[in-house]
Coordinates of C-alpha atoms in Angstrom, one line a residue:
M208 CA 146.3 282.4 99.6
I209 CA 146.4 281.7 103.3
G210 CA 149.4 282.7 105.8
A211 CA 150.3 281.3 108.7
V212 CA 152.3 284.5 111.8
I213 CA 153.8 282.4 114.1
L214 CA 154.5 284.7 117.2
A215 CA 158.0 283.8 119.1
A216 CA 159.6 287.3 120.0
G217 CA 158.7 287.0 123.5
E218 CA 161.5 286.9 126.3
S219 CA 160.1 283.4 128.4
K220 CA 161.1 285.2 131.7
R221 CA 158.7 282.7 133.2
M222 CA 160.4 280.0 132.1
G223 CA 163.8 280.6 132.4
R224 CA 164.4 279.3 129.1
P225 CA 163.6 279.4 125.2
K226 CA 160.0 277.6 125.6
L227 CA 160.8 277.0 121.9
L228 CA 163.3 275.0 122.3
L229 CA 161.5 272.7 124.6
E230 CA 159.5 269.1 123.6
V231 CA 156.6 268.4 123.8
K232 CA 156.1 264.1 122.4
G233 CA 159.2 264.1 121.5
E234 CA 159.5 267.0 119.3
R235 CA 160.8 270.7 119.9
V236 CA 157.7 272.9 120.1
I237 CA 158.9 275.7 116.9
D238 CA 158.8 272.8 115.3
R239 CA 155.3 271.5 116.4
V240 CA 153.7 274.6 115.6
V241 CA 155.3 275.5 111.7
N242 CA 155.0 271.6 111.1
S243 CA 151.0 273.0 112.4
F244 CA 150.7 276.0 109.6
K245 CA 152.6 272.8 106.3
D246 CA 150.3 271.9 104.7
V247 CA 147.6 274.9 105.1
A248 CA 149.5 277.7 104.9
D249 CA 150.6 278.7 101.4
E250 CA 153.1 281.5 103.1
M251 CA 154.1 281.1 106.8
V252 CA 156.6 283.5 108.7
V253 CA 158.1 283.4 112.3
V254 CA 158.2 287.0 114.5
L255 CA 161.0 286.9 116.7
G256 CA 162.2 289.2 118.9
H257 CA 164.6 288.3 122.5
E258 CA 167.8 286.5 121.2
P259 CA 166.8 285.8 117.3
E260 CA 169.8 283.2 117.1
N261 CA 168.2 281.0 119.6
L262 CA 165.3 280.1 116.4
I263 CA 167.9 281.2 112.9
P264 CA 169.0 278.2 112.3
I265 CA 165.8 275.7 113.3
L266 CA 163.9 277.8 111.3
G267 CA 166.3 277.9 108.4
E268 CA 166.0 273.9 108.9
L269 CA 162.6 274.2 108.7
E270 CA 162.6 276.0 105.8
V271 CA 160.0 279.1 107.0
R272 CA 160.7 282.7 106.3
W273 CA 161.3 285.2 109.3
E274 CA 161.0 288.4 110.3
I275 CA 162.9 289.8 113.7
N276 CA 160.3 292.2 115.2
E277 CA 163.2 294.7 116.5
E278 CA 159.9 296.2 119.1
Y279 CA 159.3 293.0 120.5
Q280 CA 159.4 294.3 124.1
E281 CA 156.5 297.1 122.7
G282 CA 154.8 294.2 123.3
M283 CA 152.2 291.2 121.6
V284 CA 150.3 294.0 119.0
S285 CA 154.4 295.1 117.2
S286 CA 154.6 291.5 116.6
I287 CA 151.6 290.6 115.0
K288 CA 151.8 293.7 113.3
T289 CA 155.1 292.4 111.8
G290 CA 153.8 289.6 110.4
V291 CA 150.7 290.6 109.3
K292 CA 152.8 293.8 107.2
T293 CA 155.3 290.7 105.9
L294 CA 152.2 289.2 104.7
K295 CA 150.1 291.2 103.4
D296 CA 149.1 289.7 99.7
C297 CA 147.4 287.2 102.1
E298 CA 144.4 286.6 101.0
A299 CA 143.4 285.4 105.0
L300 CA 145.9 285.3 107.9
F301 CA 146.4 282.6 110.8
L302 CA 148.3 284.2 114.0
A303 CA 149.4 281.7 116.1
L304 CA 151.4 281.5 119.5
G305 CA 154.6 280.2 119.2
D306 CA 154.3 278.6 122.7
Q307 CA 151.0 276.0 121.6
P308 CA 152.9 273.5 120.7
I309 CA 149.2 271.6 119.6
I310 CA 147.3 272.6 116.6
K311 CA 144.7 270.2 115.2
Q312 CA 144.8 269.9 111.8
D313 CA 140.7 269.3 111.4
F314 CA 140.7 272.8 113.1
L315 CA 142.5 274.3 110.9
N316 CA 140.8 273.4 108.1
A317 CA 137.5 274.0 109.6
A318 CA 139.0 277.3 109.7
I319 CA 139.8 277.8 106.1
D320 CA 135.9 276.2 105.2
A321 CA 134.7 279.0 107.1
W322 CA 136.3 281.6 106.3
K323 CA 135.5 280.4 102.9
N324 CA 132.1 280.3 103.5
G325 CA 132.1 284.3 104.4
A326 CA 133.3 284.4 107.9
K327 CA 135.5 287.5 108.2
L328 CA 137.5 285.9 111.8
V329 CA 137.6 282.2 113.0
S330 CA 138.4 281.1 116.8
P331 CA 138.8 278.1 118.6
I332 CA 136.3 278.3 121.9
H333 CA 136.5 275.2 124.8
E334 CA 134.5 275.6 127.0
G335 CA 133.6 278.5 126.8
K336 CA 136.7 280.3 126.2
K337 CA 138.7 281.9 122.9
G338 CA 141.6 280.3 121.9
H339 CA 144.9 280.4 119.2
P340 CA 145.0 280.3 116.1
V341 CA 142.6 282.8 114.9
L342 CA 142.3 282.9 111.2
F343 CA 141.4 287.1 110.2
D344 CA 140.6 287.8 106.5
R345 CA 142.5 290.4 105.0
S346 CA 139.6 292.8 105.2
L347 CA 140.7 293.6 109.0
F348 CA 144.7 293.6 108.5
E349 CA 144.3 297.4 108.0
E350 CA 142.6 297.6 111.7
I351 CA 145.3 295.5 112.8
L352 CA 148.0 297.2 111.5
S353 CA 146.0 300.6 113.1
L354 CA 146.0 299.5 116.4
K355 CA 148.2 301.1 119.2
R356 CA 150.4 299.8 121.0
E357 CA 148.0 299.2 124.0
E358 CA 145.6 297.8 123.1
T359 CA 145.3 294.7 122.3
L360 CA 143.5 292.0 119.2
R361 CA 140.3 292.0 121.1
K362 CA 139.3 294.7 120.0
V363 CA 139.0 293.9 116.4
I364 CA 137.6 291.0 117.0
H365 CA 135.5 292.7 119.5
E366 CA 134.1 294.7 116.5
H367 CA 134.1 292.3 114.8
D368 CA 131.6 290.0 116.8
E369 CA 129.1 289.8 114.3
D370 CA 131.6 287.8 111.6
H371 CA 133.3 285.4 114.1
E372 CA 132.7 281.6 114.2
L373 CA 133.5 280.0 117.0
I374 CA 134.3 276.2 116.6
D375 CA 135.0 274.4 119.6
A376 CA 137.6 272.3 119.6
G377 CA 138.9 270.9 122.6
E378 CA 141.3 272.0 125.4
W379 CA 144.1 271.8 123.1
A380 CA 142.9 275.2 121.8
I381 CA 143.3 277.6 125.2
M382 CA 146.8 275.6 126.7
D383 CA 150.5 277.4 125.8
F384 CA 152.9 277.8 128.2
D385 CA 154.1 280.3 130.2
T386 CA 156.2 278.3 133.5
P387 CA 157.7 275.4 133.9
E388 CA 154.6 274.5 135.4
D389 CA 152.0 275.2 132.9
Y390 CA 154.7 273.2 130.5
Q391 CA 154.4 270.6 133.0
A392 CA 150.9 270.5 132.4
V393 CA 150.9 270.3 128.9
K394 CA 153.1 267.1 129.1
E395 CA 150.7 265.3 130.7
K396 CA 148.1 266.6 128.8
F397 CA 149.2 265.4 124.8

């Protein structure tokens, strides 16, 4: 069973408004991200934090589960842990950014195939830069849950480099947005 954890707890401070409600290619960003996983994930959870009331009605329309991370101000690791705890019974989890509006199905399918062939971690890569979403085998869940507040997911990834498969995925894999300029660049590219 494959799960998808979509991180959507941030404050969008640099954007100045809720970025997951913005549109790319005529569709809200959160809709695009959730719909990217509908064909590959058996279970999905969107982790909310700041102003969850903005997204809860939309997630209801999309018929997707959500959890509120009350400690979202502690950083992204706290939201990752919330998602992993929620979907702990899955055999593998995609960890995805809520503000990454372009996620290619061919990558998701290739990542699952790589995992089925023994990779414990699978990431997209573009021009030497690792991107998202990252697929984690269940054997790594406890390590993720034991991360300290000041640590990042990179610690787990680095410790399992030998089991990490990288798939060339194109520029979309490293494109999310935090500022109005980033958003404009994403819209222009895609």
